[in-house]
Amino acid sequence: MKKGILFLICLVVLIIVGAFGFSLMVEGSHFQYQEGTDTLIVDNELIQGRTIIDGSDVFVAIDIVDRFIYPFVDVITEEKRFFIPSKLTEFYFENSELDEFVKQKDFIMNFNLKEEEGNYYLPLAFLQNLIGIEVNYIEESGLVIIDSINSNGFIGQAIEKINVLQQPRLVSGKVTSINTGETVNIFSQSGNYYFVRTLEGKFGYVRKDKLEVENEDLRGQAEKAFKSREEWQPEGKIGLVWDYVHQFSKDRRGEEKLDAIDVVSPTWFKMTDSDGTLMNKGDKNYVVDAHEKGYRVWGLVTNSFDPDMTSEFLASQEAQEHFIRQILFYSGLYQLDGINIDFENIHYKDKDTFTSFVERLTNKLKKDNLVVSIDVTIPSTSPNWSMVYDRVKLGEIVDYVAVMTYDEHWAASPKSGSVASIGWVERGIQKTLELVPNEKVLLGLPFYTRLWEEEKIPGNRVKVSSRAYGMDKIKEILVENDAEIDWDEITGQYYSEYENDGKTYKVWLENERSLALKTTLVEKYDLAGIAAWRKDFEHEGVWPVLANMIKFGKTYNQILVELNK
């Protein structure tokens, strides 16, 4: 009898100790993650996998994406690209006409892969609305939580402060606690308990009577709409700079806002096939940063400067519509503000079909309030490079015409000379203004120059070759060769020449003074503004000069005084 009583007493003590002892256990169980590890949660599964947090995006290793999240991605690691069929994604345009047009036929989306230490990652936060997931990053713990929007999970709200338990029973260790009004994700039930996940990513059980369950899965409310942007009316003259992107955009988040610039135009889109297929090199972080700084972003699209491919493309209305669908999609996805059309080297016979294509493209883009600009050379007698542009009609169709007033002497020129002498630039603008309204014309400015190499060869001839350099690099070369630099009134540039290893080197320099002189044409002819090629070729002193002229009304003479101080 005494043994039975002793056993009961011990049992009661164990229950009491267990009830209190377990509640004081260190948080964590086989459902919990360890902070500092490379871990993510997909719905109610804890997964070990590589993740990268970069700005507003969360990147997840491709093998994890394929196995646990979204198995419909085609990856080509050699090209550092991945592909997703549009029919397997979810999106829509607020403009119903555009929505219907883009979805008439399927297309293959393509994006850059992120590579780090030989591993490849997909930008899941960026893609989340497209592929039906919700991505959250818990900065305090470094945990990534991914929910499948089409899963059967529900949302519960605590009606009072309650404990989240390790096991679905009264006597259990405590995982954590949640306060009144806090929500949890509900995945399943066990007797009188729900199996839940807190907002911090901790799993456990909560009594059913302590949660108010929503009638629908709130995770299904992710925003999939491509919102139409407001129509843009610039204040004063426009400053645009093209940003060349080979494959990946340069991270410019640490750079200061440039007063001279309103628009950045990254070279993100390239037609790669006569069926209108586009290569996409867009970067959401780039757009977010640009918008935070107050820039507009006009994505540049090119025809790869391939006249034969372009001719086949222009001959097919189906190819043109395929092209337009993709441009509309990427413009909505990245929330671009405009598109810059940079089609060059087009067969003259395609002049009219090219103009019709630009009109068809512009009509669609304008329905989404995108600004449309086109790049043209100066009027000349070159069929493919100049005469193919019907400047009168193009000027009526698009918002802006950027005149590429550079490459007076191009890379393969048989004669050394300036890239953009002031007389040649002004004549090019004058001829353009006979065909295009001045309020639509952007003056092209070169941030580069060419170093010409002249070598005497048999037959009393001179072999000429050149190489393009940015402003700072060409100055370094001239300093290394002790070359004198003198102002040339005729070209409106500094000129330098030196001898090395029996060869003569010549250069017509672009710098603050030469660019200021060219920029006087904006006021003289009341142009819309400037368009500079390209970012990272400039000397940093160029920016305040351009800002003072196109934004703050300073004259060329005033700039000269400041430069000579």
XYZ file of C-alpha atoms in Angstrom:
565
model
C 0.000 0.000 0.000
C 2.772 2.401 0.955
C 4.583 1.571 -2.299
C 1.444 2.441 -4.303
C 1.041 5.770 -2.542
C 4.739 6.546 -3.056
C 4.422 5.708 -6.765
C 1.406 8.041 -7.152
C 3.233 10.847 -5.357
C 6.278 10.426 -7.620
C 4.041 10.404 -10.678
C 2.330 13.644 -9.635
C 5.712 15.249 -8.971
C 6.980 14.191 -12.381
C 3.884 15.614 -14.066
C 4.268 18.930 -12.219
C 7.980 19.113 -12.912
C 7.335 18.169 -16.513
C 4.669 20.811 -16.939
C 6.894 23.546 -15.619
C 10.240 22.150 -16.623
C 9.404 21.663 -20.254
C 7.956 25.160 -20.459
C 11.367 26.454 -19.459
C 13.265 24.459 -22.057
C 15.396 26.279 -24.562
C 13.253 27.095 -27.580
C 13.654 24.608 -30.374
C 12.793 21.116 -31.498
C 13.169 18.995 -34.600
C 10.852 21.517 -36.307
C 13.065 24.481 -35.517
C 15.947 26.022 -37.397
C 19.309 27.083 -36.020
C 20.113 30.724 -36.510
C 23.197 31.371 -38.595
C 22.750 28.298 -40.781
C 21.934 28.411 -44.498
C 18.317 27.405 -44.035
C 14.964 28.164 -45.561
C 11.404 27.107 -44.916
C 9.108 26.072 -47.752
C 5.530 25.894 -46.406
C 5.910 23.467 -43.473
C 9.271 21.974 -44.487
C 12.646 22.976 -43.116
C 15.272 22.773 -45.882
C 19.017 23.121 -45.879
C 19.950 25.148 -48.957
C 21.973 28.064 -50.198
C 20.394 31.517 -50.215
C 21.672 35.038 -50.969
C 20.070 38.293 -49.884
C 20.809 41.156 -52.267
C 18.939 44.421 -51.878
C 15.232 43.804 -52.317
C 15.729 40.302 -53.672
C 16.168 36.828 -52.240
C 18.155 34.354 -54.349
C 17.791 30.613 -53.839
C 19.999 27.854 -55.266
C 18.563 26.325 -58.443
C 18.574 22.759 -57.120
C 16.418 23.794 -54.164
C 14.021 25.672 -56.436
C 13.675 22.672 -58.731
C 13.099 20.135 -55.937
C 10.912 22.040 -53.510
C 9.507 25.239 -55.000
C 9.016 25.477 -58.778
C 10.095 22.652 -61.124
C 9.256 24.440 -64.379
C 12.505 26.397 -64.813
C 14.875 25.546 -67.653
C 18.451 26.477 -66.747
C 21.457 26.897 -69.038
C 24.367 27.485 -66.682
C 26.860 27.988 -69.529
C 24.891 31.060 -70.605
C 24.034 32.021 -67.017
C 20.374 32.212 -67.997
C 17.110 30.577 -67.049
C 13.824 30.294 -68.892
C 10.159 30.084 -67.854
C 7.172 29.571 -70.198
C 4.681 32.411 -69.874
C 1.805 29.901 -69.787
C 3.106 28.599 -66.442
C 3.111 32.018 -64.768
C 0.512 34.349 -63.300
C 0.334 38.037 -64.212
C -2.038 40.539 -65.689
C -2.049 44.110 -66.951
C -4.415 46.643 -65.457
C -5.128 47.651 -69.049
C -7.439 44.851 -70.208
C -6.628 45.416 -73.890
C -2.903 44.943 -73.245
C -3.601 41.964 -71.005
C -5.528 40.238 -73.771
C -2.888 41.062 -76.392
C 0.097 39.829 -74.362
C -1.659 36.578 -73.462
C -2.849 35.786 -76.985
C 0.227 33.633 -77.547
C 2.742 32.077 -75.197
C 6.372 33.133 -75.085
C 9.455 32.099 -73.148
C 10.632 34.487 -70.454
C 14.394 34.600 -69.912
C 16.475 36.052 -67.092
C 20.024 36.227 -65.779
C 21.199 33.617 -63.302
C 23.155 34.845 -60.315
C 26.474 33.071 -59.885
C 28.529 33.004 -56.727
C 31.444 30.672 -56.020
C 30.397 28.340 -58.804
C 26.807 28.044 -57.584
C 23.754 29.428 -59.394
C 20.741 31.139 -57.904
C 17.280 32.314 -58.979
C 15.790 35.679 -57.860
C 12.725 34.295 -56.095
C 11.512 37.475 -54.396
C 11.479 39.129 -57.808
C 9.635 36.204 -59.402
C 7.292 35.436 -56.511
C 4.097 36.859 -57.982
C 4.786 35.255 -61.359
C 5.279 31.720 -60.085
C 2.742 31.662 -57.263
C 4.867 31.907 -54.139
C 5.296 34.366 -51.300
C 8.847 35.087 -50.099
C 9.722 36.623 -46.742
C 13.147 37.258 -45.292
C 13.547 37.472 -41.511
C 16.531 39.771 -41.163
C 17.083 39.121 -37.455
C 17.618 35.389 -37.965
C 18.638 35.302 -41.631
C 15.803 32.883 -42.331
C 14.008 32.761 -45.694
C 10.355 31.664 -45.650
C 8.646 30.640 -48.885
C 4.944 29.847 -49.073
C 3.217 28.240 -52.020
C 0.198 30.421 -52.638
C -1.814 27.494 -53.967
C -1.176 25.359 -50.881
C -3.966 24.397 -48.474
C -2.656 26.465 -45.568
C -4.798 28.942 -43.657
C -4.219 31.948 -41.436
C -5.081 32.012 -37.731
C -5.175 34.988 -35.379
C -4.521 34.669 -31.644
C -7.488 35.764 -29.510
C -5.202 36.080 -26.462
C -1.563 35.628 -25.563
C -0.787 31.942 -25.989
C 2.081 29.483 -26.029
C 3.176 27.582 -29.115
C 3.961 24.041 -27.950
C 6.318 21.346 -29.126
C 3.689 18.617 -28.994
C -0.134 18.616 -29.415
C -0.864 18.019 -25.724
C -1.295 19.935 -22.511
C 2.030 18.831 -21.085
C 4.630 19.934 -23.632
C 7.675 22.116 -24.023
C 7.132 25.692 -25.178
C 8.531 26.757 -28.541
C 7.585 30.411 -28.251
C 4.592 32.576 -27.450
C 2.451 34.881 -29.563
C 0.516 37.936 -28.472
C -3.109 38.807 -28.965
C -3.811 39.657 -32.602
C -0.669 38.027 -33.997
C -1.132 35.664 -36.906
C 0.211 32.208 -37.640
C 0.119 29.934 -40.680
C -1.986 26.819 -40.089
C -0.923 23.670 -41.928
C -2.768 20.756 -40.256
C -4.644 19.699 -37.147
C -4.116 17.073 -34.510
C -7.008 16.554 -32.119
C -7.692 19.850 -30.372
C -4.514 21.457 -31.753
C -3.367 23.150 -34.949
C 0.129 22.645 -36.307
C 1.306 26.201 -37.058
C 4.226 28.364 -38.080
C 4.802 31.790 -36.544
C 5.847 34.858 -38.490
C 9.412 34.283 -37.249
C 9.450 30.789 -38.780
C 8.995 28.754 -35.584
C 6.825 25.606 -35.776
C 4.613 24.132 -33.090
C 1.097 23.430 -31.858
C -1.615 25.811 -30.656
C -4.986 24.952 -29.158
C -7.801 25.416 -31.664
C -9.937 27.464 -29.286
C -7.123 30.039 -28.996
C -7.130 30.916 -32.709
C -9.647 32.677 -34.884
C -9.267 31.078 -38.316
C -9.736 33.139 -41.456
C -12.252 31.826 -43.981
C -9.796 32.036 -46.855
C -6.100 31.648 -47.457
C -4.770 35.196 -47.232
C -1.545 34.134 -48.909
C -3.470 33.919 -52.168
C -3.749 37.687 -52.294
C -0.280 38.369 -53.746
C -0.189 41.267 -56.208
C 0.132 40.031 -59.782
C -0.927 43.203 -61.581
C 1.383 45.189 -63.844
C 0.246 48.649 -62.888
C 0.018 51.343 -65.521
C 2.321 54.256 -64.853
C 1.294 57.893 -64.812
C 1.982 59.972 -67.897
C 5.287 61.838 -67.567
C 5.715 65.528 -68.221
C 9.381 66.535 -67.724
C 10.258 69.830 -66.127
C 12.811 71.672 -68.265
C 15.530 70.029 -70.312
C 16.089 66.276 -70.148
C 19.378 64.664 -69.218
C 19.712 61.046 -70.332
C 22.660 58.709 -70.036
C 22.907 55.291 -71.629
C 24.253 52.554 -69.364
C 25.936 49.743 -71.283
C 25.211 46.273 -69.890
C 27.124 43.303 -71.285
C 25.150 40.763 -69.270
C 24.825 41.992 -65.693
C 24.006 45.550 -64.656
C 26.598 47.352 -62.573
C 25.561 47.787 -58.953
C 25.090 51.560 -58.652
C 23.429 51.624 -55.247
C 26.441 53.355 -53.715
C 26.512 56.158 -56.295
C 25.100 59.619 -55.665
C 22.215 61.076 -57.666
C 23.450 63.119 -60.646
C 21.749 66.495 -60.957
C 22.291 66.508 -64.717
C 20.419 63.237 -65.250
C 16.690 62.530 -65.306
C 16.758 59.275 -67.275
C 19.016 56.224 -67.231
C 18.754 53.891 -70.207
C 20.335 50.469 -69.573
C 20.992 48.308 -72.649
C 18.870 45.421 -71.402
C 17.032 43.989 -74.393
C 18.408 42.528 -77.610
C 16.594 40.823 -80.454
C 18.409 37.548 -81.070
C 16.245 35.875 -83.712
C 14.166 36.929 -86.704
C 11.080 35.549 -84.922
C 11.332 38.511 -82.524
C 12.823 36.656 -79.548
C 14.434 39.019 -77.043
C 17.316 38.440 -74.686
C 16.509 40.047 -71.341
C 19.240 41.399 -69.049
C 16.983 43.371 -66.717
C 17.723 43.883 -63.028
C 14.993 44.757 -60.522
C 17.467 46.094 -57.942
C 18.761 48.527 -60.574
C 15.257 49.886 -61.180
C 14.455 50.161 -57.483
C 17.669 52.097 -56.849
C 17.121 54.375 -59.862
C 13.573 55.176 -58.816
C 14.655 55.875 -55.234
C 17.135 58.421 -56.609
C 14.455 60.053 -58.749
C 15.571 58.715 -62.133
C 13.296 57.427 -64.856
C 14.367 54.131 -66.436
C 14.037 53.653 -70.193
C 15.068 50.138 -71.183
C 17.032 50.099 -74.443
C 16.193 47.465 -77.061
C 18.425 46.723 -80.029
C 18.230 44.655 -83.219
C 21.802 43.387 -82.687
C 22.691 45.640 -85.682
C 22.000 42.648 -87.938
C 20.381 43.860 -91.191
C 19.444 40.429 -92.565
C 17.839 39.232 -89.341
C 16.034 42.559 -89.042
C 14.735 42.275 -92.612
C 13.232 38.840 -91.930
C 11.758 40.136 -88.692
C 10.120 43.159 -90.347
C 8.597 40.922 -93.017
C 6.589 39.024 -90.398
C 3.713 40.573 -88.468
C 3.694 37.526 -86.180
C 7.366 38.125 -85.292
C 6.678 41.788 -84.602
C 3.786 40.949 -82.277
C 5.974 38.379 -80.504
C 8.575 41.117 -79.967
C 5.968 43.604 -78.708
C 4.472 41.095 -76.245
C 7.859 40.559 -74.661
C 8.674 44.264 -74.434
C 5.310 44.967 -72.794
C 5.827 42.098 -70.368
C 9.344 43.104 -69.309
C 8.332 46.767 -69.059
C 5.553 45.788 -66.673
C 7.651 43.299 -64.731
C 10.498 45.738 -64.083
C 8.163 48.753 -63.868
C 10.101 50.634 -66.536
C 9.141 54.192 -67.415
C 10.001 54.033 -71.091
C 11.583 52.152 -73.974
C 14.488 53.389 -76.085
C 14.540 51.872 -79.593
C 18.085 51.430 -80.859
C 17.719 49.697 -84.224
C 20.765 50.343 -86.404
C 22.189 48.978 -89.673
C 18.882 48.253 -91.398
C 18.553 47.541 -95.117
C 17.289 50.615 -96.929
C 14.603 48.522 -98.650
C 13.056 47.993 -95.188
C 12.625 51.715 -94.510
C 8.820 51.732 -94.694
C 8.301 48.435 -92.869
C 10.629 49.638 -90.113
C 8.609 52.830 -89.718
C 5.374 50.805 -89.587
C 6.878 48.547 -86.920
C 7.906 51.514 -84.770
C 4.360 52.868 -85.065
C 2.838 49.499 -84.099
C 5.208 49.153 -81.144
C 4.663 52.729 -79.980
C 0.870 52.408 -80.112
C 1.024 49.466 -77.717
C 3.592 51.047 -75.403
C 1.609 54.274 -75.140
C -1.428 52.329 -73.904
C 0.726 51.568 -70.866
C 1.909 55.207 -70.595
C 5.487 54.302 -71.492
C 7.710 57.032 -72.948
C 9.048 55.989 -76.351
C 12.305 57.286 -77.804
C 14.336 56.254 -80.815
C 18.030 56.632 -81.641
C 18.987 57.879 -85.108
C 22.193 58.919 -86.832
C 22.601 62.353 -88.399
C 21.111 62.702 -91.915
C 23.608 61.449 -94.486
C 23.812 59.485 -97.739
C 24.477 56.120 -96.051
C 21.508 53.855 -96.941
C 21.675 51.380 -94.033
C 22.952 53.764 -91.369
C 21.021 56.954 -92.134
C 18.624 56.993 -95.077
C 16.659 54.067 -93.599
C 15.256 56.406 -90.930
C 12.118 58.217 -92.076
C 12.778 61.014 -89.622
C 9.642 62.988 -90.471
C 7.286 60.093 -89.708
C 9.330 58.737 -86.812
C 9.328 62.209 -85.265
C 5.538 62.182 -85.400
C 5.270 58.718 -83.861
C 7.655 58.721 -80.868
C 8.127 61.081 -77.933
C 11.837 61.747 -78.400
C 14.472 61.344 -81.094
C 18.018 60.941 -79.764
C 20.505 62.045 -82.419
C 23.739 60.085 -82.201
C 25.973 63.042 -82.978
C 29.186 61.075 -82.623
C 31.280 58.634 -84.660
C 32.107 61.355 -87.179
C 35.209 59.234 -87.602
C 34.144 55.715 -86.705
C 36.156 52.749 -85.430
C 37.191 51.503 -88.875
C 37.589 54.930 -90.462
C 40.416 54.997 -93.045
C 41.379 58.425 -91.752
C 42.159 59.686 -88.256
C 39.845 62.341 -86.923
C 37.495 63.608 -84.263
C 34.612 61.548 -82.940
C 32.433 64.642 -82.786
C 33.830 68.013 -83.867
C 31.602 70.965 -83.020
C 30.952 71.946 -86.640
C 29.971 68.430 -87.649
C 27.702 68.079 -84.623
C 25.926 71.378 -85.274
C 25.378 70.624 -88.948
C 23.918 67.256 -87.984
C 21.479 68.938 -85.603
C 20.525 71.552 -88.175
C 19.722 68.864 -90.764
C 17.743 66.878 -88.198
C 15.669 69.918 -87.243
C 14.521 70.237 -90.847
C 12.731 66.923 -90.289
C 12.036 66.543 -86.552
C 10.459 69.092 -84.145
C 13.071 70.650 -81.872
C 11.093 69.833 -78.712
C 11.592 66.128 -79.441
C 15.324 66.188 -80.235
C 17.949 64.971 -77.754
C 21.541 65.993 -78.510
C 23.948 63.052 -78.419
C 27.117 63.594 -76.375
C 30.129 61.234 -76.517
C 31.885 60.398 -73.261
C 34.527 58.510 -75.216
C 37.275 59.310 -77.675
C 39.379 57.302 -80.104
C 43.150 56.940 -79.958
C 44.336 56.702 -83.538
C 47.406 54.742 -84.513
C 49.083 55.649 -87.825
C 51.756 53.342 -89.204
C 53.648 53.878 -92.462
C 53.574 50.820 -94.713
C 55.142 50.065 -98.143
C 53.815 52.062 -101.071
C 54.003 55.356 -99.194
C 50.742 54.509 -97.489
C 49.528 54.915 -93.914
C 47.746 52.134 -92.048
C 45.164 53.588 -89.655
C 43.549 51.851 -86.706
C 41.828 53.061 -83.567
C 40.630 52.106 -80.140
C 37.958 53.787 -77.991
C 38.766 54.985 -74.474
C 36.948 56.735 -71.680
C 38.069 60.194 -70.562
C 40.185 59.205 -67.581
C 41.952 56.341 -69.324
C 42.989 58.412 -72.345
C 44.405 61.088 -70.037
C 46.507 58.408 -68.318
C 47.867 57.278 -71.684
C 48.801 60.819 -72.683
C 50.529 61.462 -69.358
C 52.509 58.226 -69.679
C 53.740 59.359 -73.101
C 54.491 62.972 -72.063
C 52.106 64.194 -74.770
C 51.216 67.860 -75.015
C 47.545 68.810 -75.112
C 46.328 71.923 -76.913
C 42.877 73.408 -77.544
C 41.764 73.199 -81.174
C 39.294 75.945 -82.077
C 38.209 74.234 -85.304
C 37.047 70.964 -83.723
C 36.140 72.474 -80.362
C 38.252 69.868 -78.606
C 41.691 69.396 -77.125
C 44.124 67.696 -79.478
C 47.206 65.631 -78.690
C 49.781 63.728 -80.697
C 52.842 61.662 -79.837
C 55.299 59.171 -81.367
C 55.988 55.705 -80.023
C 57.881 52.780 -81.587
C 57.856 54.365 -85.022
C 54.112 54.990 -84.977
C 52.147 58.218 -84.647
C 49.278 58.450 -82.191
C 46.573 61.129 -82.429
C 43.592 61.929 -80.267
C 40.832 64.545 -80.172
C 39.797 64.699 -76.539
C 36.359 65.019 -75.002
C 36.305 66.736 -71.627
C 34.332 69.301 -69.622
C 35.083 72.139 -72.047
C 34.345 70.282 -75.293
C 31.094 68.863 -73.939
C 30.053 72.262 -72.582
C 30.603 73.723 -76.037
C 28.402 71.062 -77.645
C 25.734 71.543 -74.986
C 25.335 75.190 -76.029
C 23.377 73.774 -78.982
C 20.591 72.689 -76.617
C 19.809 76.303 -75.761
C 20.660 77.665 -79.205
C 18.129 75.406 -80.956
C 15.812 74.900 -77.945
C 16.269 71.130 -77.970
C 14.613 68.708 -75.549
C 17.904 67.894 -73.839
C 20.959 65.655 -74.036
C 21.639 61.925 -74.367
C 25.150 60.791 -73.412
C 26.977 57.608 -74.466
C 27.936 56.167 -72.117
C 28.068 55.850 -68.311
C 31.524 55.073 -66.836
C 33.398 56.593 -69.795
C 33.077 60.084 -68.323
C 35.355 62.045 -66.027
C 33.392 62.901 -62.881
C 33.918 66.642 -63.468
C 31.616 66.442 -66.491
C 28.465 66.062 -64.401
C 28.408 69.449 -62.621
C 29.213 71.170 -65.926
C 26.260 69.542 -67.677
C 23.973 70.160 -64.707
C 24.904 73.842 -64.631
C 24.107 74.212 -68.316
C 20.905 72.207 -68.824
C 19.427 72.527 -65.323
C 20.708 75.778 -63.840
C 21.026 77.996 -66.904
C 24.748 78.771 -66.866
C 26.376 79.860 -70.119
C 29.421 78.422 -71.833
C 31.470 81.524 -70.911
C 30.516 81.155 -67.268
C 31.580 77.508 -67.390
C 34.928 78.495 -68.932
C 35.575 80.918 -66.088
C 34.878 78.185 -63.539
C 37.068 75.665 -65.367
C 39.972 78.115 -65.511
C 39.906 78.963 -61.825
